[in-house]
PDB file of C-alpha atoms in Angstrom:
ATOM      1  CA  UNK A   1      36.650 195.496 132.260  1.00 47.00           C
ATOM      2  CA  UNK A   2      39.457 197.844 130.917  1.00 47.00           C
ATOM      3  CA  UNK A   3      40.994 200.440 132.941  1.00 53.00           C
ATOM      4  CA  UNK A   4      43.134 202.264 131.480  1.00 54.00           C
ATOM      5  CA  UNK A   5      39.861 204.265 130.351  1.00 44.00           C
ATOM      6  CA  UNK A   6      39.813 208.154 130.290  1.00 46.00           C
ATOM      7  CA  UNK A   7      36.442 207.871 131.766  1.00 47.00           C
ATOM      8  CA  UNK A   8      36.156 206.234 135.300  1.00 46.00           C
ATOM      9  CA  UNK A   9      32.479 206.933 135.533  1.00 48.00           C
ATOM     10  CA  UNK A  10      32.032 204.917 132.475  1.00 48.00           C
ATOM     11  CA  UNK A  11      33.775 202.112 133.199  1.00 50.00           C
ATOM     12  CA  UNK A  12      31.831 201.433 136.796  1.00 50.00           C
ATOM     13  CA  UNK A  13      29.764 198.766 136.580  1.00 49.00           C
ATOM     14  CA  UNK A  14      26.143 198.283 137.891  1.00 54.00           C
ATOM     15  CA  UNK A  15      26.044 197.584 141.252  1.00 54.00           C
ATOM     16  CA  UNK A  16      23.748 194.226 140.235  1.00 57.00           C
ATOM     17  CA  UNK A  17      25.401 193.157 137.775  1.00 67.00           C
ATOM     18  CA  UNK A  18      27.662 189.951 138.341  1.00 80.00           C
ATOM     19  CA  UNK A  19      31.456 190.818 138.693  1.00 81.00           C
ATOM     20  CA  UNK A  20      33.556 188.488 136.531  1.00 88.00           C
ATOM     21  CA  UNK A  21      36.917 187.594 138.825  1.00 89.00           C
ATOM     22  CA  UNK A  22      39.853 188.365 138.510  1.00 92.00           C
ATOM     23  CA  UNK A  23      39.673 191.619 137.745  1.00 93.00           C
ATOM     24  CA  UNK A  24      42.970 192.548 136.709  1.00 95.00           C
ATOM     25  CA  UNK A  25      44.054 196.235 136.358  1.00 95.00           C
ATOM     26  CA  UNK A  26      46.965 197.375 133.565  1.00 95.00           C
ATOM     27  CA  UNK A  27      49.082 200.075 133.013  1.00 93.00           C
ATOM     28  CA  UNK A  28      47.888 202.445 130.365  1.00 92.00           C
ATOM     29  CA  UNK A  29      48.850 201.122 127.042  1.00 94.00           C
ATOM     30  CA  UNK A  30      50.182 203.916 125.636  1.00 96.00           C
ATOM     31  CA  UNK A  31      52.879 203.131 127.768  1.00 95.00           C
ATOM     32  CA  UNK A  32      54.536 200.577 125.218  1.00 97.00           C
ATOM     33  CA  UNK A  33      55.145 203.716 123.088  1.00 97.00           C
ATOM     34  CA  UNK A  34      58.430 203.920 125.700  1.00 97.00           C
ATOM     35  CA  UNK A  35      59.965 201.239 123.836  1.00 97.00           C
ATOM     36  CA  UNK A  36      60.660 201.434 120.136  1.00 97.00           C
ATOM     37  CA  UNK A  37      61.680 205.221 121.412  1.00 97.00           C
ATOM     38  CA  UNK A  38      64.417 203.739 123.352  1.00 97.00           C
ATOM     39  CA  UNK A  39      64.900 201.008 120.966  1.00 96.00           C
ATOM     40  CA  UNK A  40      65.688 203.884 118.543  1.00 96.00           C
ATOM     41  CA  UNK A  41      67.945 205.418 120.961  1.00 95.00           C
ATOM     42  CA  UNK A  42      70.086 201.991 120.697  1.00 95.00           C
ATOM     43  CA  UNK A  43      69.938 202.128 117.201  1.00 94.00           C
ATOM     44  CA  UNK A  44      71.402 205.454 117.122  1.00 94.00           C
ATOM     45  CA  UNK A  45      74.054 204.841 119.467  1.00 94.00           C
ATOM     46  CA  UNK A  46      74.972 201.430 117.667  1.00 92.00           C
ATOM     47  CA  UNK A  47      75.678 203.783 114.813  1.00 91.00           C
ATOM     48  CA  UNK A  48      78.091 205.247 116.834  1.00 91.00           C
ATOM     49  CA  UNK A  49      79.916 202.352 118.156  1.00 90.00           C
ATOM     50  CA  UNK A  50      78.986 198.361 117.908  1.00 89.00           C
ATOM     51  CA  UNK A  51      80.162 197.883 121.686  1.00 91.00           C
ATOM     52  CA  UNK A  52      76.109 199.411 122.566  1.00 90.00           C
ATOM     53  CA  UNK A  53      74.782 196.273 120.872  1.00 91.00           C
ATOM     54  CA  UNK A  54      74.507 194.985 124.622  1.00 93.00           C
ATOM     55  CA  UNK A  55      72.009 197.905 124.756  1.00 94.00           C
ATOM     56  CA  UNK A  56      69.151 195.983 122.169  1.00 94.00           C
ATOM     57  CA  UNK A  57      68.432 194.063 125.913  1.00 96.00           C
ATOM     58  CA  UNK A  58      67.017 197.244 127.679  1.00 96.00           C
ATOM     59  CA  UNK A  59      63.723 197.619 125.111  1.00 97.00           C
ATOM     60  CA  UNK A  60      63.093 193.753 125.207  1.00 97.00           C
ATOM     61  CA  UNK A  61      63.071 194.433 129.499  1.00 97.00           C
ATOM     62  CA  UNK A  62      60.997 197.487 129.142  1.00 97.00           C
ATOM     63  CA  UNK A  63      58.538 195.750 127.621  1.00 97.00           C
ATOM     64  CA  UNK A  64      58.102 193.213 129.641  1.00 96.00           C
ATOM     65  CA  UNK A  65      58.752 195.106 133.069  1.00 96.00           C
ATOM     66  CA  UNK A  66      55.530 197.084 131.413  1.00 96.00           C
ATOM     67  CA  UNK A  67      53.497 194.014 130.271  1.00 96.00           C
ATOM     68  CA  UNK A  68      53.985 191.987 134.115  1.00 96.00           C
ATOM     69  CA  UNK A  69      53.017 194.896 136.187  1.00 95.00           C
ATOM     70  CA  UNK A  70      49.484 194.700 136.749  1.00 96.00           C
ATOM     71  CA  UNK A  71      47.528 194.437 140.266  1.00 95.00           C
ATOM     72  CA  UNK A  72      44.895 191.500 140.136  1.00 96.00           C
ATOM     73  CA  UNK A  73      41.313 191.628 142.081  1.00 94.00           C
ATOM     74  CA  UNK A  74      40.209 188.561 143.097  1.00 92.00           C
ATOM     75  CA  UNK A  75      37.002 187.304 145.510  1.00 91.00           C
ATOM     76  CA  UNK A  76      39.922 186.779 147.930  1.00 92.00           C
ATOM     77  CA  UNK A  77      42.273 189.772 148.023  1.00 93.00           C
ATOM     78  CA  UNK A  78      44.081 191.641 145.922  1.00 95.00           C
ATOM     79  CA  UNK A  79      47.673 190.174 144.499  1.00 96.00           C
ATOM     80  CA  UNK A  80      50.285 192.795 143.202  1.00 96.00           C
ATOM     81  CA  UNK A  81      52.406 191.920 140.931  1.00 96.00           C
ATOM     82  CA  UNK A  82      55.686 193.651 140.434  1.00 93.00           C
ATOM     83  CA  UNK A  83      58.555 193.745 138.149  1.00 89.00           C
ATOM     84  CA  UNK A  84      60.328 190.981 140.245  1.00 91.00           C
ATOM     85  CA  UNK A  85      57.680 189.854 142.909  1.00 93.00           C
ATOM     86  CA  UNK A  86      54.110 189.100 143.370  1.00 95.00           C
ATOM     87  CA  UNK A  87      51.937 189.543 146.835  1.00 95.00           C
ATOM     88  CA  UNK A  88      48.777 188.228 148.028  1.00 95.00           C
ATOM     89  CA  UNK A  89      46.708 191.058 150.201  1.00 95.00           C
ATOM     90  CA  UNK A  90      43.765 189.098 151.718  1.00 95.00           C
ATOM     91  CA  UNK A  91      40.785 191.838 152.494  1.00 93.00           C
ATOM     92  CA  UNK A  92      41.354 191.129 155.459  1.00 92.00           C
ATOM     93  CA  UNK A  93      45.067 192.353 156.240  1.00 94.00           C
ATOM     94  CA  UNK A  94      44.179 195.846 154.024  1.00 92.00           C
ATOM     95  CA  UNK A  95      43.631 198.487 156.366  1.00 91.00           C
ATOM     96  CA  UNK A  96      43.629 201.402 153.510  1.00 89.00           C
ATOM     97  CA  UNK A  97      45.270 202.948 150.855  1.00 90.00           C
ATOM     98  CA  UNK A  98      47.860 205.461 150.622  1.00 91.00           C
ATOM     99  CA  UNK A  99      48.360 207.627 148.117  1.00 89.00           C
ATOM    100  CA  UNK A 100      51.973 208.798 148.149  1.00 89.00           C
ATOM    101  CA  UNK A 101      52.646 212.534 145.772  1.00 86.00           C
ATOM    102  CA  UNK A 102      54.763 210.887 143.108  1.00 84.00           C
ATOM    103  CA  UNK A 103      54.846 207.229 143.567  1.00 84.00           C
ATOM    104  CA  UNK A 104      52.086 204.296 142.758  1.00 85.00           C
ATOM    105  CA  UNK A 105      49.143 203.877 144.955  1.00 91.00           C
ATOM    106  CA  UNK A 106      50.488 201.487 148.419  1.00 94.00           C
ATOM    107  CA  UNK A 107      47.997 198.834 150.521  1.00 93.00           C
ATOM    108  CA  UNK A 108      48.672 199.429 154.241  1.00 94.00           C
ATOM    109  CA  UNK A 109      48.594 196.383 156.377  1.00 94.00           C
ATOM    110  CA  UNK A 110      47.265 196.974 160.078  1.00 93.00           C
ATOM    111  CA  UNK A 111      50.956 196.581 160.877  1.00 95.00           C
ATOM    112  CA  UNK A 112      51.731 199.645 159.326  1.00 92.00           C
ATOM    113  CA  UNK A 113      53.713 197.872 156.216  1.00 94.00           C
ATOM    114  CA  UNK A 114      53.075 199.344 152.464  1.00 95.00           C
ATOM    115  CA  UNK A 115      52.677 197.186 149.188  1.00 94.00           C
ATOM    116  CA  UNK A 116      52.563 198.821 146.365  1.00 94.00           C
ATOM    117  CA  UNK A 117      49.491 198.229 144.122  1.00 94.00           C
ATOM    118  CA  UNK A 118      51.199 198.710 140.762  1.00 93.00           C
ATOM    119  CA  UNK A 119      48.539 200.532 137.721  1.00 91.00           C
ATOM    120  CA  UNK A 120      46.293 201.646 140.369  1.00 92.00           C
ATOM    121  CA  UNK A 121      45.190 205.197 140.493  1.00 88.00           C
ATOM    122  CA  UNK A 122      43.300 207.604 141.884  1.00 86.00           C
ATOM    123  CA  UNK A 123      40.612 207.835 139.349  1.00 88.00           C
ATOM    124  CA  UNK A 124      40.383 203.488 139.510  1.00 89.00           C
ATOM    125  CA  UNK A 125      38.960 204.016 142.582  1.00 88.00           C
ATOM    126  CA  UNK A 126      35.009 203.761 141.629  1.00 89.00           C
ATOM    127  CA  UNK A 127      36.025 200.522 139.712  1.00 90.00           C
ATOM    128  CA  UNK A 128      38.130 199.312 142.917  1.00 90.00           C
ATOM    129  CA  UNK A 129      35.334 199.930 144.977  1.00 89.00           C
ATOM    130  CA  UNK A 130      32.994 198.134 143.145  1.00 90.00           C
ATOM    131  CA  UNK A 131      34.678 194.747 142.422  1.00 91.00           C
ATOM    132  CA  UNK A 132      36.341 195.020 146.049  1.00 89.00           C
ATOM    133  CA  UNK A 133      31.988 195.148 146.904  1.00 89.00           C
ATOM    134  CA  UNK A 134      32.379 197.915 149.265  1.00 88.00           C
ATOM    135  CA  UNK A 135      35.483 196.914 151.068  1.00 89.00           C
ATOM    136  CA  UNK A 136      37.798 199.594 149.675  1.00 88.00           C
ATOM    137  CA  UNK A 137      35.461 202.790 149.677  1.00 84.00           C
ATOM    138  CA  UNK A 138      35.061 205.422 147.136  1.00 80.00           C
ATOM    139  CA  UNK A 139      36.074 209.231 147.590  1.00 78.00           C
ATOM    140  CA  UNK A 140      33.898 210.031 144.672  1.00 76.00           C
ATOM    141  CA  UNK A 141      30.603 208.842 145.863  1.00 76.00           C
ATOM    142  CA  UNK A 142      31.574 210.171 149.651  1.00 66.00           C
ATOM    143  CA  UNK A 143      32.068 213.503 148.430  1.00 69.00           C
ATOM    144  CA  UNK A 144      29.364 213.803 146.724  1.00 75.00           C
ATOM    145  CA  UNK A 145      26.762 212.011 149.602  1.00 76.00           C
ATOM    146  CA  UNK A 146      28.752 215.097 151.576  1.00 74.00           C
ATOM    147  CA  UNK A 147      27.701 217.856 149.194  1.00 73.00           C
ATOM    148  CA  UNK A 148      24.170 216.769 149.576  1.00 68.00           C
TER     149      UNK A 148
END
């Protein structure tokens, strides 16, 4: 199930249809454009001096900060793996969702602590809601029972 999709309506499931776990949700790929642009940039200042070929390492960490962060669905919980970490959120301990102005999407414990749900957005939210079965609800669908 892909969702880095323009579309969130068309990437909902049905409701009866069996959800294959782990779901696991990506950053957009377009984001991998980032790196032969700054690999580029090294190029060009290698041109100017050798002492930047340290610089070659920042593209080969951009791509893989960008191909580890994902956030992971599973029967269980949800597990959010970061550039240098990864967390296990049982349903359970997930008490909402916060969505901060300019920062990624953040799990709130009952204790008040925020994890960061990395390649989550606002417009996953359908999908979330479906493969979480309910547990995280959708603003969408509550809206619209609202306008009714």
């Amino acid at each position: 199930m892909p969702t880095d999709s323009s579309d969130p309506a068309a990437s909902t499931p049905d409701d009866s249809a069996e959800i294959p776990y782990p779901v696991v949700f990506r950053i957009n790929r377009v984001a991998y454009f980032t790196v032969p642009m700054v690999a580029l940039v090294v190029v060009l200042l290698l041109g100017a001096s050798y002492w930047f070929a340290f610089l070659f390492v920042v593209p080969v960490a951009l791509y893989m900060w960008i191909h580890r962060l994902r956030t992971i669905v599973t029967e269980d919980g949800l597990r959010a793996v970061g550039g240098l970490s990864t967390t296990e959120l049982p349903w359970s301990e997930i008490a909402g969702l916060q969505f901060p102005k300019w920062s990624s999407v953040r799990a709130v414990r009952p204790d008040g602590q925020r994890i960061k749900l990395p390649a989550i957005g606002f417009r996953d939210l359908p999908v979330l809601n479906v493969v979480s079965k309910g547990r995280i609800p959708d603003p969408f669908e509550a809206a619209a029972n609202r306008d009714k």
